[in-house]
XYZ file of C-alpha atoms in Angstrom:
568
model
C 141.581 97.888 97.776
C 141.049 101.574 96.922
C 138.110 103.138 98.726
C 135.552 105.060 96.690
C 133.269 105.881 99.615
C 132.023 109.471 99.339
C 130.328 109.766 102.751
C 132.231 110.745 105.871
C 130.090 108.502 108.047
C 130.451 105.567 105.650
C 134.240 105.955 105.792
C 134.171 106.023 109.596
C 131.936 102.949 109.779
C 134.141 101.082 107.295
C 137.139 101.793 109.534
C 135.289 100.510 112.615
C 134.091 97.094 113.664
C 130.467 97.884 112.793
C 130.831 97.462 109.000
C 133.542 96.356 106.630
C 134.425 98.546 103.640
C 132.670 96.323 101.102
C 129.391 96.360 103.059
C 129.633 100.101 103.711
C 130.054 100.764 99.977
C 127.171 98.442 99.066
C 124.771 99.952 101.597
C 125.767 103.479 100.617
C 125.074 102.692 96.947
C 121.706 101.137 97.808
C 120.741 104.173 99.910
C 121.656 106.508 97.063
C 119.688 104.367 94.587
C 116.481 104.772 96.623
C 117.300 108.396 97.524
C 117.475 107.764 101.245
C 119.908 109.325 103.720
C 122.610 106.799 104.563
C 121.715 106.640 108.281
C 117.996 106.311 107.510
C 118.712 103.408 105.170
C 120.894 101.583 107.714
C 118.237 101.887 110.424
C 115.168 101.191 108.250
C 116.781 98.073 106.794
C 117.758 97.006 110.338
C 121.442 96.813 109.337
C 122.460 98.832 112.395
C 120.474 99.819 115.471
C 119.564 103.484 115.827
C 121.051 103.765 119.331
C 124.234 101.925 118.337
C 124.767 104.369 115.476
C 124.131 107.364 117.726
C 126.602 106.111 120.368
C 129.212 105.479 117.658
C 128.799 108.993 116.212
C 129.007 110.560 119.673
C 132.312 108.809 120.342
C 133.675 109.310 116.833
C 132.807 112.984 116.317
C 132.341 114.344 119.817
C 128.898 115.800 119.049
C 126.567 115.945 122.088
C 123.726 113.381 122.047
C 120.182 114.668 122.690
C 117.137 112.527 123.535
C 114.718 113.973 120.991
C 111.801 112.002 122.446
C 112.060 114.107 125.599
C 112.061 117.367 123.642
C 108.777 119.317 123.285
C 108.328 119.745 119.524
C 105.697 122.433 120.111
C 108.499 124.718 121.365
C 110.316 124.724 118.006
C 110.175 128.252 116.480
C 107.884 127.936 113.443
C 109.950 130.329 111.313
C 112.837 127.844 111.172
C 110.659 124.914 110.020
C 111.612 125.187 106.356
C 110.023 122.058 104.890
C 112.216 122.059 101.782
C 115.456 122.161 103.784
C 114.251 119.674 106.404
C 113.254 117.114 103.766
C 116.377 117.740 101.680
C 118.843 117.159 104.526
C 116.744 115.016 106.907
C 117.522 117.274 109.874
C 115.425 119.334 112.280
C 116.157 122.822 113.658
C 114.980 122.690 117.262
C 115.955 125.844 119.153
C 118.068 128.990 119.137
C 120.382 130.419 121.766
C 121.677 133.886 121.067
C 122.713 133.907 117.402
C 123.108 130.124 117.204
C 120.570 127.752 115.658
C 120.852 124.183 116.969
C 120.025 121.479 114.468
C 119.174 117.866 115.352
C 120.740 115.344 112.977
C 121.521 111.649 112.953
C 124.554 112.074 110.662
C 126.985 114.637 112.144
C 129.026 114.644 108.902
C 126.122 116.398 107.148
C 127.968 119.727 107.013
C 125.945 120.961 104.024
C 122.805 121.056 106.169
C 124.463 123.299 108.737
C 125.782 125.639 106.032
C 122.444 125.843 104.200
C 120.401 126.558 107.332
C 122.987 129.126 108.441
C 122.864 130.857 105.049
C 119.038 130.883 104.895
C 118.477 132.268 108.397
C 121.646 134.336 108.903
C 122.627 132.434 112.043
C 125.560 130.409 113.274
C 124.599 126.706 113.335
C 125.573 123.872 115.648
C 124.826 120.148 115.351
C 123.072 118.093 118.017
C 123.232 114.327 117.586
C 119.940 112.399 117.861
C 118.854 108.822 117.209
C 117.643 108.269 113.656
C 114.333 106.613 114.554
C 113.397 109.483 116.887
C 114.433 112.055 114.279
C 112.277 110.429 111.579
C 109.311 110.306 113.954
C 109.691 113.973 114.881
C 109.996 115.097 111.244
C 106.962 112.999 110.328
C 104.891 114.557 113.102
C 105.871 118.083 112.126
C 105.714 117.880 108.330
C 103.829 114.816 107.155
C 100.948 114.396 109.590
C 97.920 115.322 107.493
C 95.623 115.721 110.445
C 97.995 118.175 112.099
C 98.327 120.111 108.843
C 94.552 120.410 108.785
C 94.479 121.676 112.342
C 92.305 118.831 113.607
C 94.658 116.803 115.780
C 93.143 118.350 118.904
C 89.918 119.540 117.325
C 86.806 119.613 119.478
C 83.292 119.078 118.132
C 82.427 122.671 118.991
C 85.130 123.914 116.633
C 83.464 122.485 113.526
C 81.851 125.297 111.584
C 78.656 125.103 109.558
C 78.659 123.022 106.402
C 78.844 124.779 103.077
C 76.328 123.776 100.393
C 77.711 122.717 97.022
C 74.582 121.828 95.102
C 72.270 124.827 95.301
C 69.752 123.083 93.033
C 69.056 120.384 95.627
C 65.899 121.169 97.582
C 65.827 120.843 101.327
C 62.672 120.268 103.314
C 62.559 123.505 105.324
C 60.292 121.916 107.906
C 63.195 119.818 109.161
C 65.320 121.560 111.764
C 67.920 120.379 114.198
C 66.176 120.052 117.545
C 67.594 119.403 120.984
C 66.788 115.717 120.465
C 69.053 115.703 117.409
C 72.020 117.306 119.177
C 73.617 113.969 120.248
C 73.296 112.672 116.661
C 74.938 115.830 115.313
C 77.842 115.525 117.751
C 78.224 111.805 117.087
C 78.405 112.243 113.299
C 80.805 115.172 113.671
C 83.061 112.986 115.804
C 82.891 110.131 113.295
C 83.898 112.525 110.513
C 86.780 113.934 112.546
C 88.025 110.430 113.345
C 87.868 109.519 109.661
C 89.939 112.565 108.678
C 92.485 111.982 111.445
C 92.935 108.336 110.445
C 93.318 109.154 106.764
C 90.152 107.364 105.621
C 89.096 107.735 101.997
C 85.464 106.600 102.477
C 82.910 106.363 105.301
C 80.200 103.680 105.124
C 76.975 104.033 107.155
C 75.191 100.676 106.809
C 71.816 99.599 108.268
C 70.968 95.897 108.738
C 68.082 94.049 110.376
C 69.498 93.936 113.907
C 72.712 95.940 113.547
C 73.988 99.288 112.324
C 77.589 99.385 111.173
C 79.994 102.262 110.446
C 83.167 101.466 108.537
C 86.174 103.471 107.300
C 88.185 102.585 104.212
C 91.823 103.152 105.181
C 94.578 102.405 102.655
C 92.086 100.518 100.522
C 90.814 98.195 103.283
C 87.513 98.583 105.159
C 87.644 98.641 108.975
C 84.619 98.501 111.273
C 84.836 101.424 113.697
C 81.416 101.620 115.386
C 78.132 99.720 115.816
C 75.564 102.212 117.162
C 71.992 101.031 117.898
C 70.076 100.135 114.757
C 67.142 102.187 116.080
C 69.151 105.303 115.198
C 69.436 104.384 111.505
C 66.746 106.771 110.273
C 68.146 109.660 112.335
C 71.659 109.078 110.983
C 70.259 109.014 107.458
C 68.223 112.200 107.979
C 71.154 114.095 109.483
C 73.578 113.117 106.722
C 71.047 114.001 104.014
C 70.372 117.386 105.618
C 74.129 118.059 105.657
C 74.419 117.182 101.954
C 71.250 119.134 101.024
C 69.456 116.023 99.800
C 65.720 115.345 99.866
C 65.148 113.624 103.214
C 61.637 112.581 102.187
C 62.961 110.529 99.248
C 63.939 107.084 100.502
C 63.169 104.979 97.410
C 65.775 106.337 94.968
C 69.566 106.847 95.173
C 70.704 110.436 95.632
C 74.025 112.248 95.187
C 75.189 115.311 97.062
C 78.289 117.165 98.195
C 79.305 119.049 101.290
C 82.302 120.877 102.638
C 83.429 120.507 106.229
C 85.037 123.743 107.365
C 87.859 123.457 109.883
C 90.008 125.932 111.809
C 92.996 127.674 110.176
C 90.966 128.250 106.998
C 91.111 124.565 106.081
C 88.275 122.505 104.659
C 87.501 118.979 103.513
C 85.332 118.293 100.466
C 83.043 115.266 100.667
C 80.847 113.467 98.147
C 77.717 111.789 99.515
C 75.721 108.961 97.940
C 72.606 107.290 99.333
C 71.375 103.839 98.319
C 68.033 102.307 99.374
C 68.601 98.822 100.817
C 66.295 96.249 102.410
C 66.781 97.663 105.921
C 67.177 101.372 105.188
C 69.464 103.732 103.339
C 73.154 102.953 103.098
C 75.153 106.169 102.866
C 78.726 106.352 101.616
C 80.785 109.526 102.009
C 83.933 109.919 99.899
C 86.554 112.272 101.333
C 88.078 114.122 98.396
C 91.792 114.689 98.909
C 92.647 118.044 97.338
C 96.345 117.418 98.066
C 96.298 114.869 95.236
C 96.164 117.808 92.822
C 99.535 118.964 94.155
C 101.232 115.592 94.107
C 104.816 115.421 92.958
C 105.419 112.653 90.434
C 108.159 111.244 92.688
C 105.511 110.435 95.309
C 103.479 108.164 93.032
C 105.789 105.132 93.033
C 107.147 105.076 89.465
C 110.658 103.720 89.041
C 113.082 105.971 87.155
C 112.442 104.382 83.750
C 108.651 104.508 84.146
C 108.749 108.114 85.347
C 110.887 109.155 82.379
C 108.473 107.456 79.960
C 105.421 109.147 81.532
C 107.081 112.578 81.489
C 108.201 112.081 77.886
C 104.637 111.244 76.823
C 103.288 114.288 78.695
C 105.793 116.504 76.904
C 104.488 115.511 73.462
C 102.111 118.001 71.798
C 99.714 115.279 70.673
C 98.794 111.654 71.226
C 96.838 109.699 73.823
C 97.884 108.602 77.307
C 95.652 105.944 78.858
C 95.686 105.043 82.560
C 94.003 101.749 83.349
C 93.125 99.664 86.369
C 90.165 98.706 88.559
C 88.146 101.181 90.623
C 90.218 102.531 93.502
C 93.597 101.846 91.910
C 94.729 105.481 91.911
C 94.080 106.342 88.254
C 92.636 109.763 89.076
C 95.673 110.767 91.128
C 98.041 109.733 88.324
C 96.046 111.781 85.814
C 95.804 114.824 88.108
C 99.549 114.679 88.721
C 100.135 114.712 84.969
C 97.697 117.611 84.520
C 99.424 119.513 87.303
C 102.723 119.192 85.423
C 101.080 120.502 82.233
C 99.072 123.246 83.954
C 100.760 126.489 82.868
C 99.435 129.794 81.553
C 100.543 128.845 78.026
C 98.363 125.735 77.815
C 94.555 125.439 77.579
C 93.397 122.345 79.496
C 89.811 121.048 79.611
C 88.513 118.015 81.481
C 85.241 116.080 81.436
C 84.759 114.142 84.685
C 82.106 112.131 86.483
C 82.320 113.425 89.127
C 84.793 116.314 89.422
C 86.630 115.102 92.519
C 89.387 117.686 92.896
C 89.346 121.340 91.879
C 92.359 122.326 89.776
C 92.815 126.109 89.453
C 93.634 127.010 85.863
C 91.909 123.935 84.404
C 88.451 124.063 82.796
C 86.660 121.187 84.551
C 83.250 119.990 83.353
C 80.938 117.757 85.363
C 79.145 115.427 82.961
C 75.380 115.155 83.342
C 73.922 112.383 81.152
C 70.328 113.220 82.206
C 70.771 116.706 80.745
C 72.506 115.365 77.650
C 76.013 116.365 78.763
C 77.946 113.122 78.192
C 81.658 112.499 77.861
C 81.227 112.479 74.080
C 79.262 115.750 73.900
C 81.667 117.485 76.288
C 84.604 116.276 74.218
C 83.029 117.651 71.027
C 82.622 121.036 72.689
C 86.226 120.985 73.924
C 87.473 120.660 70.344
C 85.742 123.939 69.490
C 87.372 125.655 72.480
C 90.955 125.764 71.115
C 92.323 123.121 73.539
C 95.914 121.974 73.931
C 95.241 119.205 76.460
C 92.000 117.277 76.989
C 91.232 114.874 79.816
C 88.256 112.518 79.539
C 87.356 110.876 82.844
C 86.653 107.503 81.265
C 86.284 106.015 77.791
C 83.080 104.003 78.199
C 81.784 103.649 74.646
C 82.732 103.729 70.972
C 81.526 107.302 70.429
C 83.761 108.716 73.172
C 86.692 106.590 71.996
C 86.378 107.773 68.395
C 86.224 111.471 69.319
C 89.171 111.096 71.720
C 91.238 109.356 69.055
C 90.371 112.007 66.475
C 91.495 114.680 68.941
C 94.779 112.831 69.552
C 95.370 112.599 65.810
C 94.724 116.292 65.164
C 97.287 117.950 67.404
C 95.859 117.520 70.911
C 97.197 115.655 73.922
C 94.426 113.431 75.305
C 94.455 111.756 78.729
C 91.849 109.226 79.784
C 91.146 106.030 81.719
C 89.727 102.584 81.058
C 88.881 99.695 83.351
C 91.181 96.856 82.296
C 93.585 94.592 84.181
C 96.779 95.263 82.224
C 98.295 97.638 79.690
C 98.067 95.128 76.845
C 94.400 94.362 77.550
C 93.611 98.064 77.087
C 94.419 97.794 73.387
C 92.254 94.731 72.833
C 89.437 96.331 74.869
C 89.393 99.303 72.493
C 89.370 96.981 69.478
C 86.442 95.085 71.032
C 84.635 98.418 71.408
C 84.853 98.779 67.655
C 87.806 101.152 67.292
C 89.814 100.299 64.131
C 93.279 98.914 64.899
C 95.034 101.478 62.673
C 93.445 104.333 64.673
C 94.701 102.855 67.947
C 98.203 102.296 66.552
C 98.449 105.867 65.267
C 97.023 107.708 68.297
C 97.955 105.892 71.541
C 101.435 106.842 72.773
C 101.526 105.396 76.300
C 99.462 103.087 78.508
C 99.862 102.949 82.285
C 98.301 100.043 84.205
C 98.381 100.454 87.967
C 97.409 99.180 91.397
C 97.772 100.579 94.901
C 99.664 98.532 97.498
C 99.749 99.306 101.196
C 103.098 100.507 102.523
C 104.688 98.777 105.486
C 104.785 100.787 108.688
C 108.344 101.976 109.278
C 107.858 101.742 113.041
C 107.067 98.044 113.328
C 107.897 96.111 110.138
C 109.909 92.958 110.804
C 112.295 90.860 108.650
C 110.632 88.094 106.679
C 112.868 85.108 105.971
C 111.978 82.711 103.128
C 113.922 79.871 101.479
C 115.740 80.813 98.264
C 113.768 78.226 96.301
C 110.493 79.853 97.317
C 111.796 83.342 96.503
C 112.811 82.185 93.018
C 109.383 80.650 92.526
C 107.741 83.930 93.563
C 109.586 85.771 90.790
C 112.823 87.098 92.265
C 115.960 86.655 90.164
C 119.126 84.777 91.216
C 120.984 88.104 90.949
C 118.648 89.697 93.495
C 119.171 86.795 95.889
C 122.941 86.984 95.449
C 122.880 90.724 96.264
C 121.401 90.002 99.687
C 117.618 90.134 99.461
C 115.935 91.482 102.633
C 112.135 91.253 102.831
C 109.830 92.543 105.540
C 106.399 91.662 106.892
C 103.729 93.658 108.781
C 103.510 93.507 112.565
C 101.159 96.242 113.788
C 101.585 99.064 116.294
C 99.852 102.228 117.520
C 101.230 104.168 114.548
C 99.549 102.045 111.851
C 96.621 99.851 110.861
C 97.654 96.194 110.952
C 101.267 96.864 110.061
C 100.573 99.166 107.115
C 100.457 102.944 106.777
C 99.881 104.748 103.484
C 99.877 103.374 99.942
C 102.228 103.333 96.981
C 101.563 102.752 93.299
C 102.627 99.668 91.349
C 102.897 100.409 87.647
C 103.121 98.770 84.259
C 104.111 101.383 81.650
C 103.867 100.346 77.995
C 105.153 102.553 75.189
C 103.517 102.262 71.794
C 106.533 101.146 69.745
C 106.572 100.443 66.016
C 106.655 96.692 66.691
C 103.661 96.834 69.051
C 101.745 98.969 66.542
C 102.512 96.363 63.879
C 101.275 93.552 66.137
C 98.000 95.403 66.737
C 97.503 95.903 63.011
C 98.052 92.174 62.494
C 95.379 91.258 65.056
C 97.596 90.119 67.937
C 95.904 89.281 71.236
C 96.737 90.817 74.616
C 99.102 87.975 75.603
C 101.178 88.419 72.455
C 101.295 92.191 72.901
C 102.297 91.834 76.572
C 105.080 89.385 75.699
C 106.466 91.765 73.074
C 106.293 94.728 75.459
C 108.227 92.760 78.105
C 110.916 91.901 75.556
C 111.172 95.637 74.880
C 111.784 96.308 78.581
C 108.333 96.816 80.117
C 108.094 95.910 83.799
C 104.872 94.075 84.638
C 102.762 94.944 87.672
C 104.086 91.821 89.361
C 107.740 92.759 88.762
C 107.039 96.310 89.948
C 105.484 94.912 93.126
C 108.398 92.563 93.812
C 110.793 95.479 93.450
C 108.810 97.446 96.055
C 108.991 94.397 98.343
C 112.757 94.135 97.761
C 113.170 97.769 98.776
C 111.187 97.159 101.982
C 108.335 99.453 100.913
C 105.654 96.757 101.022
C 105.274 93.072 101.844
C 105.063 89.988 99.656
C 101.563 89.306 100.972
C 100.438 92.746 99.817
C 102.070 92.304 96.403
C 100.243 88.989 96.025
C 96.970 90.616 97.074
C 97.016 93.367 94.467
C 98.788 91.686 91.527
C 97.275 88.200 91.512
C 94.458 87.990 88.957
């Protein structure tokens, strides 16, 4: 059998007792397919133990083995922490000695990394062997820990600066000041906010009840109770939060909306949106943490497979037409749209958006906050956009026939239009627009792409465990016989100090439907959503369910999570 292995480590493993050549080739191909370093793939999929691999490499290549867990990461010279190179090669420069830069790596055959670091910094480079799991943890701490990037990992309450006012029109009762009695409340709320940011929460819920007060964080789409302070403090919590958001603290009968910015060290800040709601036992206050990093998302981070990504990029590259992103509230539609806008955002293109609310500021994009009370609706904003020489228009949501008609007219007259709807699938989006009253021929001639999506929690890489199921059950769940024959490995959540219940982070599940000639014809002939969906699947569309099962097959999420977000 002629070997076609193109990795030095894979060749060495194939010649050892750890793997045979056929397995080494298969695992190498799978790692390349998911764009993972070979060693990372072997360890994450629990094919080989991290320590076993490190011991093998030490014996095979004679590279000294370093215990990275015992190394103080704070001592790494910051000027060598080139994020692009570290992520590209999955290595970590850790110290210099004379004119030599020592680089920690789990694959000592990664010569390109040594050459590239040496070229970039003008130093001689030497490899130090480390265990893969410890290397991944160290890289994650240095480059991917959001709280560290914000400078709040060791933040003290006293380091929080004053809050910046967003809405200057909101009136504040000047008679209310922070007294000594309020100081503990101020510190407590500051600590709650810091904890929420550190844990990656998207929303904070302050909820009064008859005999209980509850504070919850929404982390990765799931609410977690984090504190139950005395219910007697409910009014003081409410007053403090409303003062921070520049809301009227005397108004307790009507909902209010406000915004605030929490300033942090290192010139960082967190934008927050505040909403109050009168309930039977007091005011419930929900604070949404607005993630400005979403505006800088790379499309590869969203979770599209290669075919879906190519279709989305192709639709974005068209000078006209309509791209619709659909799904329930909290399914990540805004992030998908912002990522698309970020790709289009160049000096040659005029982009205008109408949003309710404007969640993330995009420099270079003309963003309009709709205000129905003042007469500024999605429809009126869209009409104004068309007199502003636009190239790309984004409408936060198509809620009514008037907005839909103007958006379609814009898509038909040389503009690229992006928008969202609340439907469960791509096919249902078309029938929803017809039910609104939009003529079928207008839909067929203007819509170019529909993306339906959900967000699934990602399994924690530190504690996920294999999940064995009978083949018959796997087939019933939707996996193909070919996938089973290829060696299907599924994982389940366990839970550890690094995650919340076995999950950490979220990934998108997508259903991307192109408007083909056959689908346009079906719409014109009055087909229902089931008929349209069946035709789209025959043309190669992956359903949300199939997309979820693929993420489970790759070990990104669990079957339980796929069932949670894709079962109607």
